mmCIF file of C-alpha atoms in Angstrom:
data_model
loop_
_atom_site.group_PDB
_atom_site.id
_atom_site.type_symbol
_atom_site.label_atom_id
_atom_site.label_comp_id
_atom_site.label_asym_id
_atom_site.label_seq_id
_atom_site.Cartn_x
_atom_site.Cartn_y
_atom_site.Cartn_z
ATOM 1 C CA MET O 1 0.000 0.000 0.000
ATOM 2 C CA ILE O 2 1.424 3.388 -1.000
ATOM 3 C CA SER O 3 0.431 6.419 1.037
ATOM 4 C CA THR O 4 1.615 10.033 1.098
ATOM 5 C CA VAL O 5 2.280 12.031 4.281
ATOM 6 C CA ARG O 6 1.865 15.760 3.606
ATOM 7 C CA ARG O 7 2.954 18.855 5.537
ATOM 8 C CA ILE O 8 0.558 19.596 8.382
ATOM 9 C CA ALA O 9 0.052 22.751 10.375
ATOM 10 C CA ALA O 10 2.144 22.868 13.544
ATOM 11 C CA PRO O 11 -0.753 22.406 16.036
ATOM 12 C CA LEU O 12 -1.606 19.067 14.428
ATOM 13 C CA MET O 13 1.955 17.763 14.170
ATOM 14 C CA ALA O 14 1.990 15.916 17.495
ATOM 15 C CA LEU O 15 -1.178 14.032 16.601
ATOM 16 C CA VAL O 16 0.170 13.173 13.172
ATOM 17 C CA LEU O 17 3.439 11.878 14.615
ATOM 18 C CA ALA O 18 1.654 9.751 17.153
ATOM 19 C CA ALA O 19 -0.525 8.189 14.491
ATOM 20 C CA ALA O 20 2.388 7.619 12.132
ATOM 21 C CA LEU O 21 4.575 6.049 14.783
ATOM 22 C CA SER O 22 1.859 3.730 16.005
ATOM 23 C CA SER O 23 1.471 2.318 12.488
ATOM 24 C CA CYS O 24 5.128 1.468 12.003
ATOM 25 C CA GLY O 25 7.639 -1.036 13.324
ATOM 26 C CA ASN O 26 5.197 -3.888 12.798
ATOM 27 C CA ASP O 27 5.680 -7.128 14.695
ATOM 28 C CA ASP O 28 3.751 -9.870 12.935
ATOM 29 C CA SER O 29 5.474 -12.779 14.669
ATOM 30 C CA GLY O 30 2.331 -14.110 16.343
ATOM 31 C CA SER O 31 1.576 -16.778 13.756
ATOM 32 C CA SER O 32 3.821 -18.292 11.118
ATOM 33 C CA SER O 33 0.861 -18.465 8.736
ATOM 34 C CA GLU O 34 0.068 -14.758 9.031
ATOM 35 C CA LYS O 35 1.274 -12.388 6.359
ATOM 36 C CA LYS O 36 4.223 -10.364 7.600
ATOM 37 C CA SER O 37 4.436 -6.678 6.742
ATOM 38 C CA VAL O 38 7.395 -4.436 5.916
ATOM 39 C CA THR O 39 6.962 -0.667 6.074
ATOM 40 C CA LEU O 40 9.206 1.575 3.977
ATOM 41 C CA TRP O 41 9.549 5.313 4.519
ATOM 42 C CA MET O 42 10.579 6.744 1.163
ATOM 43 C CA TYR O 43 11.307 10.332 0.223
ATOM 44 C CA PRO O 44 10.738 12.202 -3.073
ATOM 45 C CA VAL O 45 13.898 11.138 -4.900
ATOM 46 C CA ILE O 46 11.695 10.964 -8.009
ATOM 47 C CA ALA O 47 10.591 14.552 -8.529
ATOM 48 C CA ASP O 48 7.647 13.925 -10.848
ATOM 49 C CA GLN O 49 4.709 12.730 -8.755
ATOM 50 C CA ALA O 50 3.093 10.533 -11.413
ATOM 51 C CA THR O 51 6.415 8.886 -12.246
ATOM 52 C CA SER O 52 7.107 8.338 -8.558
ATOM 53 C CA ASP O 53 3.706 6.762 -7.956
ATOM 54 C CA ALA O 54 4.138 4.425 -10.934
ATOM 55 C CA TYR O 55 7.639 3.345 -9.925
ATOM 56 C CA TRP O 56 6.823 2.538 -6.302
ATOM 57 C CA LYS O 57 3.557 0.813 -7.248
ATOM 58 C CA LYS O 58 5.536 -1.520 -9.500
ATOM 59 C CA VAL O 59 8.065 -2.136 -6.717
ATOM 60 C CA GLU O 60 5.214 -3.069 -4.381
ATOM 61 C CA THR O 61 3.538 -5.335 -6.934
ATOM 62 C CA ASP O 62 6.712 -7.094 -8.059
ATOM 63 C CA PHE O 63 8.065 -7.623 -4.550
ATOM 64 C CA GLU O 64 4.808 -9.035 -3.210
ATOM 65 C CA ALA O 65 4.495 -11.301 -6.240
ATOM 66 C CA ALA O 66 7.934 -12.735 -5.478
ATOM 67 C CA ASN O 67 7.302 -12.849 -1.708
ATOM 68 C CA SER O 68 3.682 -13.882 -1.219
ATOM 69 C CA GLY O 69 3.986 -13.987 2.562
ATOM 70 C CA ILE O 70 5.011 -10.325 2.891
ATOM 71 C CA ASP O 71 2.852 -7.198 2.658
ATOM 72 C CA LEU O 72 4.956 -4.211 1.566
ATOM 73 C CA LYS O 73 3.671 -0.867 2.840
ATOM 74 C CA ILE O 74 5.298 2.142 1.159
ATOM 75 C CA GLU O 75 4.739 5.444 2.972
ATOM 76 C CA MET O 76 5.944 8.497 1.045
ATOM 77 C CA GLN O 77 7.420 11.119 3.348
ATOM 78 C CA PRO O 78 8.296 14.808 2.788
ATOM 79 C CA TRP O 79 11.826 16.124 3.205
ATOM 80 C CA ALA O 80 10.449 18.811 5.552
ATOM 81 C CA ASN O 81 10.888 18.024 9.277
ATOM 82 C CA ARG O 82 12.602 14.792 8.377
ATOM 83 C CA GLU O 83 15.155 14.708 11.199
ATOM 84 C CA GLU O 84 12.564 15.593 13.838
ATOM 85 C CA LYS O 85 10.299 12.771 12.759
ATOM 86 C CA LEU O 86 13.134 10.246 12.618
ATOM 87 C CA THR O 87 14.329 11.242 16.083
ATOM 88 C CA ALA O 88 10.820 10.866 17.475
ATOM 89 C CA ALA O 89 10.407 7.461 15.847
ATOM 90 C CA PHE O 90 13.743 6.028 16.918
ATOM 91 C CA SER O 91 13.561 7.367 20.466
ATOM 92 C CA GLY O 92 10.321 5.451 20.923
ATOM 93 C CA LYS O 93 11.774 2.357 19.231
ATOM 94 C CA LYS O 94 9.095 2.723 16.581
ATOM 95 C CA GLY O 95 9.221 3.932 13.009
ATOM 96 C CA PRO O 96 9.397 2.028 9.718
ATOM 97 C CA ASP O 97 11.186 -1.245 9.168
ATOM 98 C CA VAL O 98 13.215 0.249 6.291
ATOM 99 C CA LEU O 99 13.943 3.853 5.288
ATOM 100 C CA LEU O 100 16.187 5.991 3.111
ATOM 101 C CA MET O 101 19.353 7.624 4.484
ATOM 102 C CA ILE O 102 22.493 9.241 3.094
ATOM 103 C CA PRO O 103 26.050 8.794 4.436
ATOM 104 C CA ASP O 104 26.258 11.740 6.823
ATOM 105 C CA GLN O 105 23.040 10.722 8.594
ATOM 106 C CA ILE O 106 23.922 7.132 9.355
ATOM 107 C CA PRO O 107 26.689 7.427 12.012
ATOM 108 C CA GLN O 108 24.542 9.309 14.534
ATOM 109 C CA TYR O 109 21.811 6.667 14.337
ATOM 110 C CA VAL O 110 24.353 3.854 14.569
ATOM 111 C CA ASN O 111 25.689 5.480 17.732
ATOM 112 C CA SER O 112 22.205 5.614 19.233
ATOM 113 C CA GLY O 113 21.609 1.934 18.428
ATOM 114 C CA SER O 114 18.747 2.734 16.054
ATOM 115 C CA LEU O 115 20.111 0.920 12.982
ATOM 116 C CA GLU O 116 20.948 -2.730 12.377
ATOM 117 C CA PRO O 117 23.927 -3.820 10.239
ATOM 118 C CA ILE O 118 22.977 -5.515 6.965
ATOM 119 C CA ASP O 119 26.280 -7.019 5.829
ATOM 120 C CA ASP O 120 24.540 -10.271 4.911
ATOM 121 C CA VAL O 121 22.419 -8.308 2.409
ATOM 122 C CA VAL O 122 25.217 -6.242 0.876
ATOM 123 C CA GLU O 123 28.134 -8.685 0.894
ATOM 124 C CA PRO O 124 26.901 -10.975 -1.916
ATOM 125 C CA GLU O 125 26.557 -7.923 -4.217
ATOM 126 C CA LYS O 126 29.489 -5.893 -2.906
ATOM 127 C CA ASP O 127 31.746 -6.275 -5.964
ATOM 128 C CA THR O 128 28.978 -5.096 -8.305
ATOM 129 C CA PHE O 129 28.790 -1.618 -6.733
ATOM 130 C CA LEU O 130 30.652 1.569 -7.604
ATOM 131 C CA PRO O 131 33.732 2.348 -5.461
ATOM 132 C CA ALA O 132 32.013 4.847 -3.140
ATOM 133 C CA ALA O 133 28.638 3.124 -2.802
ATOM 134 C CA VAL O 134 29.141 0.569 -0.035
ATOM 135 C CA PRO O 135 31.921 2.458 1.853
ATOM 136 C CA GLY O 136 29.661 5.520 1.987
ATOM 137 C CA LEU O 137 27.039 3.522 3.874
ATOM 138 C CA THR O 138 29.497 1.717 6.156
ATOM 139 C CA VAL O 139 30.359 2.599 9.757
ATOM 140 C CA ASP O 140 33.180 0.929 11.726
ATOM 141 C CA GLY O 141 33.525 -1.756 9.096
ATOM 142 C CA LYS O 142 29.846 -2.717 9.061
ATOM 143 C CA ALA O 143 27.432 -1.986 6.212
ATOM 144 C CA TYR O 144 24.249 -0.248 7.355
ATOM 145 C CA GLY O 145 22.823 0.805 3.992
ATOM 146 C CA ALA O 146 21.861 -1.005 0.797
ATOM 147 C CA PRO O 147 22.719 1.407 -2.068
ATOM 148 C CA ILE O 148 19.812 2.278 -4.389
ATOM 149 C CA TYR O 149 21.078 5.410 -6.205
ATOM 150 C CA HIS O 150 24.228 7.475 -6.589
ATOM 151 C CA THR O 151 24.850 11.195 -7.068
ATOM 152 C CA VAL O 152 27.900 12.702 -8.722
ATOM 153 C CA THR O 153 29.560 16.089 -9.105
ATOM 154 C CA THR O 154 32.183 17.225 -11.564
ATOM 155 C CA THR O 155 33.610 20.272 -13.341
ATOM 156 C CA MET O 156 31.492 22.463 -15.612
ATOM 157 C CA TYR O 157 32.842 25.215 -17.860
ATOM 158 C CA ASN O 158 31.357 28.223 -19.639
ATOM 159 C CA LYS O 159 33.027 27.912 -23.039
ATOM 160 C CA ALA O 160 31.996 31.426 -24.081
ATOM 161 C CA ILE O 161 33.991 32.931 -21.209
ATOM 162 C CA LEU O 162 37.020 30.733 -21.855
ATOM 163 C CA THR O 163 36.967 31.726 -25.535
ATOM 164 C CA LYS O 164 36.799 35.435 -24.657
ATOM 165 C CA ALA O 165 39.800 34.891 -22.356
ATOM 166 C CA GLY O 166 41.755 33.171 -25.130
ATOM 167 C CA ILE O 167 41.741 29.799 -23.373
ATOM 168 C CA SER O 168 41.237 26.877 -25.759
ATOM 169 C CA THR O 169 41.753 24.020 -23.293
ATOM 170 C CA PRO O 170 39.677 24.163 -20.067
ATOM 171 C CA PRO O 171 41.831 24.121 -16.893
ATOM 172 C CA GLU O 172 41.764 20.694 -15.243
ATOM 173 C CA THR O 173 44.342 21.097 -12.455
ATOM 174 C CA TRP O 174 44.913 23.650 -9.707
ATOM 175 C CA ASP O 175 48.032 24.942 -11.466
ATOM 176 C CA GLU O 176 46.091 25.375 -14.707
ATOM 177 C CA ILE O 177 43.356 27.280 -12.853
ATOM 178 C CA LYS O 178 45.918 29.635 -11.326
ATOM 179 C CA ALA O 179 47.467 30.193 -14.749
ATOM 180 C CA ALA O 180 44.075 30.858 -16.364
ATOM 181 C CA ALA O 181 42.768 33.231 -13.677
ATOM 182 C CA PRO O 182 44.593 36.430 -14.843
ATOM 183 C CA LYS O 183 43.405 35.900 -18.440
ATOM 184 C CA ILE O 184 39.818 35.356 -17.313
ATOM 185 C CA LYS O 185 39.947 38.431 -15.069
ATOM 186 C CA ALA O 186 41.298 40.532 -17.943
ATOM 187 C CA ALA O 187 38.279 39.423 -19.993
ATOM 188 C CA GLY O 188 35.991 40.742 -17.240
ATOM 189 C CA PHE O 189 34.959 37.509 -15.488
ATOM 190 C CA SER O 190 35.580 35.484 -12.325
ATOM 191 C CA THR O 191 37.305 32.122 -12.652
ATOM 192 C CA LEU O 192 35.917 29.743 -10.019
ATOM 193 C CA ASP O 193 32.483 29.326 -8.455
ATOM 194 C CA TYR O 194 32.558 28.890 -4.665
ATOM 195 C CA SER O 195 29.929 28.862 -1.894
ATOM 196 C CA ALA O 196 31.359 30.457 1.248
ATOM 197 C CA SER O 197 28.202 30.976 3.289
ATOM 198 C CA PRO O 198 28.307 29.108 6.630
ATOM 199 C CA GLU O 199 24.962 27.600 5.588
ATOM 200 C CA ALA O 200 26.559 25.948 2.520
ATOM 201 C CA THR O 201 27.726 22.351 2.784
ATOM 202 C CA LEU O 202 31.494 21.928 2.658
ATOM 203 C CA ASN O 203 30.952 18.681 0.748
ATOM 204 C CA LEU O 204 30.245 20.910 -2.247
ATOM 205 C CA SER O 205 32.852 23.569 -1.580
ATOM 206 C CA PHE O 206 35.967 23.138 0.583
ATOM 207 C CA TYR O 207 36.103 19.394 1.182
ATOM 208 C CA PRO O 208 36.678 18.383 -2.472
ATOM 209 C CA LEU O 209 39.689 20.721 -2.521
ATOM 210 C CA LEU O 210 40.926 19.189 0.739
ATOM 211 C CA TRP O 211 40.616 15.670 -0.725
ATOM 212 C CA GLN O 212 42.293 16.717 -3.987
ATOM 213 C CA ALA O 213 45.233 17.972 -1.915
ATOM 214 C CA GLY O 214 45.454 14.519 -0.334
ATOM 215 C CA GLY O 215 43.891 15.542 2.971
ATOM 216 C CA LYS O 216 41.136 14.298 5.247
ATOM 217 C CA VAL O 217 38.543 15.944 7.451
ATOM 218 C CA PHE O 218 38.926 13.424 10.280
ATOM 219 C CA ALA O 219 41.790 11.305 11.546
ATOM 220 C CA ASP O 220 41.476 7.613 10.721
ATOM 221 C CA ASP O 221 40.091 6.774 14.176
ATOM 222 C CA GLY O 222 37.481 9.544 13.959
ATOM 223 C CA LYS O 223 38.480 10.901 17.372
ATOM 224 C CA SER O 224 40.135 14.068 16.090
ATOM 225 C CA VAL O 225 40.245 16.171 12.930
ATOM 226 C CA ALA O 226 42.993 16.312 10.337
ATOM 227 C CA PHE O 227 41.952 19.257 8.163
ATOM 228 C CA ASN O 228 44.520 21.595 9.780
ATOM 229 C CA GLN O 229 47.436 19.532 8.496
ATOM 230 C CA ALA O 230 49.511 20.364 5.401
ATOM 231 C CA PRO O 231 46.907 19.358 2.759
ATOM 232 C CA GLY O 232 44.260 21.501 4.456
ATOM 233 C CA LEU O 233 46.612 24.481 4.487
ATOM 234 C CA GLU O 234 47.390 23.912 0.802
ATOM 235 C CA ALA O 235 43.677 23.813 -0.076
ATOM 236 C CA LEU O 236 42.770 26.934 1.900
ATOM 237 C CA THR O 237 45.823 28.823 0.619
ATOM 238 C CA PHE O 238 44.784 27.955 -2.964
ATOM 239 C CA LEU O 239 41.293 29.242 -2.260
ATOM 240 C CA LYS O 240 42.523 32.404 -0.540
ATOM 241 C CA GLY O 241 44.929 33.151 -3.402
ATOM 242 C CA LEU O 242 42.104 33.019 -5.951
ATOM 243 C CA TRP O 243 39.920 35.169 -3.703
ATOM 244 C CA ASP O 244 42.596 37.841 -3.290
ATOM 245 C CA GLU O 245 43.143 37.951 -7.059
ATOM 246 C CA GLY O 246 39.457 38.482 -7.707
ATOM 247 C CA ALA O 247 39.152 35.054 -9.347
ATOM 248 C CA ILE O 248 36.226 34.213 -7.037
ATOM 249 C CA SER O 249 33.173 36.471 -7.029
ATOM 250 C CA LYS O 250 32.571 38.391 -3.799
ATOM 251 C CA THR O 251 28.993 37.121 -3.947
ATOM 252 C CA ALA O 252 30.449 33.794 -2.781
ATOM 253 C CA LEU O 253 30.174 35.011 0.822
ATOM 254 C CA SER O 254 26.404 34.602 0.699
ATOM 255 C CA SER O 255 26.254 31.714 -1.792
ATOM 256 C CA VAL O 256 24.692 28.440 -0.608
ATOM 257 C CA ASN O 257 25.452 25.904 -3.374
ATOM 258 C CA THR O 258 22.712 27.139 -5.684
ATOM 259 C CA ILE O 259 22.867 27.981 -9.395
ATOM 260 C CA ALA O 260 19.757 30.026 -10.093
ATOM 261 C CA ASP O 261 20.431 33.773 -9.790
ATOM 262 C CA SER O 262 24.066 33.115 -8.823
ATOM 263 C CA ALA O 263 27.076 34.712 -10.509
ATOM 264 C CA LEU O 264 27.745 31.363 -12.182
ATOM 265 C CA GLY O 265 24.181 31.034 -13.390
ATOM 266 C CA LYS O 266 24.226 34.563 -14.786
ATOM 267 C CA GLY O 267 27.277 33.807 -16.920
ATOM 268 C CA GLN O 268 29.780 35.774 -14.849
ATOM 269 C CA VAL O 269 32.016 32.865 -13.752
ATOM 270 C CA ALA O 270 34.069 30.598 -15.991
ATOM 271 C CA MET O 271 33.806 27.295 -14.148
ATOM 272 C CA ALA O 272 32.400 25.318 -11.244
ATOM 273 C CA TYR O 273 33.930 22.133 -9.819
ATOM 274 C CA THR O 274 31.013 20.564 -7.911
ATOM 275 C CA SER O 275 28.243 20.716 -10.500
ATOM 276 C CA VAL O 276 25.446 18.152 -10.792
ATOM 277 C CA PRO O 277 23.509 17.200 -13.955
ATOM 278 C CA ALA O 278 20.629 19.504 -13.065
ATOM 279 C CA ASP O 279 23.067 22.440 -12.972
ATOM 280 C CA ALA O 280 24.071 21.795 -16.577
ATOM 281 C CA ALA O 281 20.435 21.904 -17.634
ATOM 282 C CA THR O 282 19.883 25.134 -15.675
ATOM 283 C CA VAL O 283 22.843 27.087 -17.060
ATOM 284 C CA GLY O 284 22.158 25.811 -20.564
ATOM 285 C CA LYS O 285 19.126 28.108 -20.607
ATOM 286 C CA THR O 286 21.182 31.213 -19.784
ATOM 287 C CA TRP O 287 24.595 30.445 -21.290
ATOM 288 C CA GLY O 288 23.228 28.602 -24.316
ATOM 289 C CA ALA O 289 23.542 24.818 -24.440
ATOM 290 C CA ALA O 290 26.520 24.998 -26.820
ATOM 291 C CA ASN O 291 28.528 26.896 -24.185
ATOM 292 C CA VAL O 292 28.168 24.217 -21.486
ATOM 293 C CA GLU O 293 31.144 21.886 -21.307
ATOM 294 C CA ILE O 294 31.417 19.075 -18.754
ATOM 295 C CA GLY O 295 34.861 17.888 -17.704
ATOM 296 C CA ALA O 296 36.388 15.475 -15.226
ATOM 297 C CA PRO O 297 36.871 16.283 -11.521
ATOM 298 C CA LEU O 298 39.779 18.599 -10.749
ATOM 299 C CA THR O 299 43.240 17.302 -9.941
ATOM 300 C CA ASP O 300 45.900 18.447 -7.499
ATOM 301 C CA LYS O 301 47.728 15.557 -5.843
ATOM 302 C CA LEU O 302 44.609 13.432 -6.411
ATOM 303 C CA GLN O 303 41.728 13.540 -8.865
ATOM 304 C CA VAL O 304 38.614 13.559 -6.700
ATOM 305 C CA GLY O 305 34.961 14.537 -6.972
ATOM 306 C CA TYR O 306 32.086 14.317 -4.534
ATOM 307 C CA GLY O 307 29.220 11.894 -4.951
ATOM 308 C CA ILE O 308 27.108 9.957 -2.501
ATOM 309 C CA PRO O 309 24.984 6.844 -2.450
ATOM 310 C CA GLY O 310 21.466 6.914 -1.132
ATOM 311 C CA GLY O 311 20.807 3.731 0.800
ATOM 312 C CA LEU O 312 18.009 1.844 2.480
ATOM 313 C CA VAL O 313 18.728 1.168 6.152
ATOM 314 C CA MET O 314 17.012 -1.203 8.579
ATOM 315 C CA ASN O 315 15.473 -0.074 11.848
ATOM 316 C CA ALA O 316 16.976 -2.013 14.761
ATOM 317 C CA ALA O 317 13.478 -2.117 16.280
ATOM 318 C CA THR O 318 11.908 -3.900 13.329
ATOM 319 C CA GLY O 319 9.765 -6.863 14.262
ATOM 320 C CA ASN O 320 10.493 -8.547 10.945
ATOM 321 C CA PRO O 321 14.228 -8.441 10.172
ATOM 322 C CA ASP O 322 14.112 -11.392 7.787
ATOM 323 C CA ALA O 323 11.278 -9.876 5.735
ATOM 324 C CA ALA O 324 12.977 -6.470 5.775
ATOM 325 C CA LYS O 325 16.215 -7.989 4.476
ATOM 326 C CA LYS O 326 14.349 -9.752 1.689
ATOM 327 C CA PHE O 327 13.066 -6.374 0.588
ATOM 328 C CA LEU O 328 16.543 -4.831 0.770
ATOM 329 C CA SER O 329 17.973 -7.663 -1.331
ATOM 330 C CA PHE O 330 15.161 -7.168 -3.845
ATOM 331 C CA MET O 331 15.792 -3.426 -4.120
ATOM 332 C CA ILE O 332 19.503 -3.657 -4.964
ATOM 333 C CA GLN O 333 18.957 -5.854 -8.026
ATOM 334 C CA PRO O 334 19.492 -4.351 -11.513
ATOM 335 C CA ALA O 335 15.803 -4.325 -12.485
ATOM 336 C CA GLN O 336 14.839 -2.061 -9.591
ATOM 337 C CA LEU O 337 17.940 0.152 -9.722
ATOM 338 C CA ASP O 338 17.929 0.723 -13.478
ATOM 339 C CA ALA O 339 14.241 1.636 -13.339
ATOM 340 C CA LEU O 340 14.882 4.008 -10.416
ATOM 341 C CA SER O 341 17.738 5.634 -12.305
ATOM 342 C CA LYS O 342 15.509 6.215 -15.322
ATOM 343 C CA ALA O 343 12.683 7.609 -13.183
ATOM 344 C CA SER O 344 14.785 9.832 -10.910
ATOM 345 C CA GLY O 345 17.667 10.993 -13.100
ATOM 346 C CA TYR O 346 20.138 9.739 -10.495
ATOM 347 C CA TYR O 347 22.691 7.112 -11.423
ATOM 348 C CA SER O 348 22.586 3.452 -10.463
ATOM 349 C CA PRO O 349 25.086 2.599 -7.688
ATOM 350 C CA ARG O 350 26.010 -0.566 -9.591
ATOM 351 C CA LYS O 351 28.914 -0.850 -12.028
ATOM 352 C CA ASP O 352 26.580 -2.610 -14.453
ATOM 353 C CA GLY O 353 23.880 0.025 -14.054
ATOM 354 C CA LYS O 354 22.178 1.421 -17.131
ATOM 355 C CA TYR O 355 21.514 5.136 -17.591
ATOM 356 C CA GLU O 356 19.043 5.842 -20.358
ATOM 357 C CA SER O 357 19.632 9.366 -21.644
ATOM 358 C CA THR O 358 20.361 10.955 -24.979
ATOM 359 C CA ASP O 359 21.951 13.928 -23.205
ATOM 360 C CA LEU O 360 25.697 13.949 -23.886
ATOM 361 C CA ASN O 361 26.314 15.845 -20.652
ATOM 362 C CA ALA O 362 24.643 13.072 -18.659
ATOM 363 C CA ALA O 363 27.119 10.572 -20.082
ATOM 364 C CA LYS O 364 30.040 12.796 -19.056
ATOM 365 C CA PHE O 365 28.699 13.033 -15.511
ATOM 366 C CA LYS O 366 28.438 9.243 -15.467
ATOM 367 C CA ASP O 367 32.129 9.037 -16.402
ATOM 368 C CA ALA O 368 32.937 11.071 -13.276
ATOM 369 C CA LEU O 369 31.414 8.443 -10.961
ATOM 370 C CA GLN O 370 34.732 6.581 -10.854
ATOM 371 C CA TYR O 371 36.301 9.557 -9.030
ATOM 372 C CA ALA O 372 33.469 10.129 -6.555
ATOM 373 C CA VAL O 373 34.060 9.945 -2.802
ATOM 374 C CA PRO O 374 31.115 10.020 -0.375
ATOM 375 C CA GLY O 375 32.579 12.272 2.280
ATOM 376 C CA GLU O 376 33.756 11.151 5.705
ATOM 377 C CA ALA O 377 31.285 9.527 8.055
ATOM 378 C CA ASN O 378 31.324 10.776 11.628
ATOM 379 C CA PRO O 379 28.484 11.364 14.129
ATOM 380 C CA SER O 380 29.719 14.945 14.562
ATOM 381 C CA ALA O 381 30.329 15.645 10.867
ATOM 382 C CA ARG O 382 27.679 18.345 10.516
ATOM 383 C CA GLN O 383 28.745 20.185 13.690
ATOM 384 C CA VAL O 384 32.399 20.105 12.631
ATOM 385 C CA MET O 385 31.421 21.412 9.214
ATOM 386 C CA SER O 386 29.708 24.397 10.794
ATOM 387 C CA MET O 387 32.795 25.230 12.859
ATOM 388 C CA LEU O 388 35.123 25.047 9.873
ATOM 389 C CA SER O 389 32.793 27.006 7.565
ATOM 390 C CA THR O 390 32.894 30.027 9.866
ATOM 391 C CA GLU O 391 36.686 29.979 9.985
ATOM 392 C CA ILE O 392 37.019 29.684 6.186
ATOM 393 C CA GLN O 393 34.863 32.756 5.772
ATOM 394 C CA ALA O 394 37.108 34.576 8.266
ATOM 395 C CA VAL O 395 40.071 33.797 5.991
ATOM 396 C CA LEU O 396 38.344 35.046 2.857
ATOM 397 C CA THR O 397 37.344 38.313 4.547
ATOM 398 C CA GLY O 398 40.904 38.890 5.787
ATOM 399 C CA LYS O 399 40.212 38.424 9.489
ATOM 400 C CA LYS O 400 42.492 35.410 9.879
ATOM 401 C CA GLN O 401 45.393 33.711 8.150
ATOM 402 C CA PRO O 402 44.731 30.203 6.766
ATOM 403 C CA GLN O 403 46.722 28.201 9.328
ATOM 404 C CA GLN O 404 45.313 30.170 12.263
ATOM 405 C CA ALA O 405 41.762 29.628 11.042
ATOM 406 C CA LEU O 406 42.293 25.896 10.494
ATOM 407 C CA ASP O 407 43.883 25.501 13.929
ATOM 408 C CA ASP O 408 41.067 27.448 15.605
ATOM 409 C CA ALA O 409 38.449 25.279 13.895
ATOM 410 C CA ALA O 410 40.401 22.133 14.801
ATOM 411 C CA LYS O 411 40.538 23.119 18.475
ATOM 412 C CA GLN O 412 36.770 23.599 18.578
ATOM 413 C CA ALA O 413 36.166 20.368 16.702
ATOM 414 C CA ASN O 414 38.541 18.305 18.829
ATOM 415 C CA ASP O 415 36.940 19.648 22.000
ATOM 416 C CA LEU O 416 33.575 18.542 20.666
ATOM 417 C CA LEU O 417 34.855 15.102 19.652
ATOM 418 C CA SER O 418 36.504 14.555 23.035
ATOM 419 C CA ARG O 419 33.217 15.227 24.829
ATOM 420 C CA GLN O 420 31.389 12.708 22.649
ATOM 421 C CA ARG O 421 33.708 9.743 23.150
#
């Protein structure tokens, strides 16, 4: 059964949560002859409502046909108030049997004991997945998510700007960007798109530069940070140098990883290094489709881009773990993942995944999947990101030097991590 939970006015929220929680976490173990049920909380990863309804109806029909003793209940959830609802569900040991999560959500719920490892589901298919898919959904060596889609980012260029600057080959390395910046400035444009607002995610701004420099956000044991070491200083110094030269638009200070109405979207910036397929479609309308060129992820010491798997996780409080795992195993098969890719526009997390598109840019984004890393899982990842974002902005505005800012952010982050051990 597919149902949709819509946004409700605040005074009714408590009643809605109570009703939703009471209907989930089914325990149908009373009789072996009874039909077991598995409840899935799914989110709008398929933007078109009719397409979404058709896809999930087929999933329900096909799964139940192959598993006659299981009733699959698919409850469509909104992105709004997601964390609050999950926290309420897990704290009461209720909620769905299976739900969608992304890498930076999983560690906190593993720490609270809310998720169950599913290595026995993932292991038989492990070698069929893209490099970042299973590691992105793994915590402390245990797989908690079954990958069902994959995102990717890569470099996007405005060919009209490069031509005006006399640049025939788009810059692909940090050194090439630094060499191109004076020519692009002389032509009246900025070189690199960057989002420096503290509200912007560093996964789409600073962290890819840190990884390209060979650095890490966290130490290997996750008990301290590593971004204030030499690679972090190299990345922030590179960024600061471009900023001081005017190669990054001053509007970056308030930018939050969006394209519409941004300097990049308006055709004022030559390139972006964390673009997604939807960005290419957006700027094609303002730049002209012929001026959009998609390249590979940037290279410094390493060639790295950002891309994450979305995975289905299993509630530790489920009353039907065997039935839930059957559904997870069903969902990671090619038939379901290829159909989801076609319906959503995301890529399959499998190496053998098909992506049906006549768009040449989509194929180039697919090529970038081999360089994608899913970020660094840590229960405090989002809090650490907030601390570092503020310090990076202090560097760009001239209030601090790069090493001082990194060390100040590291001290705050390490204090936080030490309190959470």
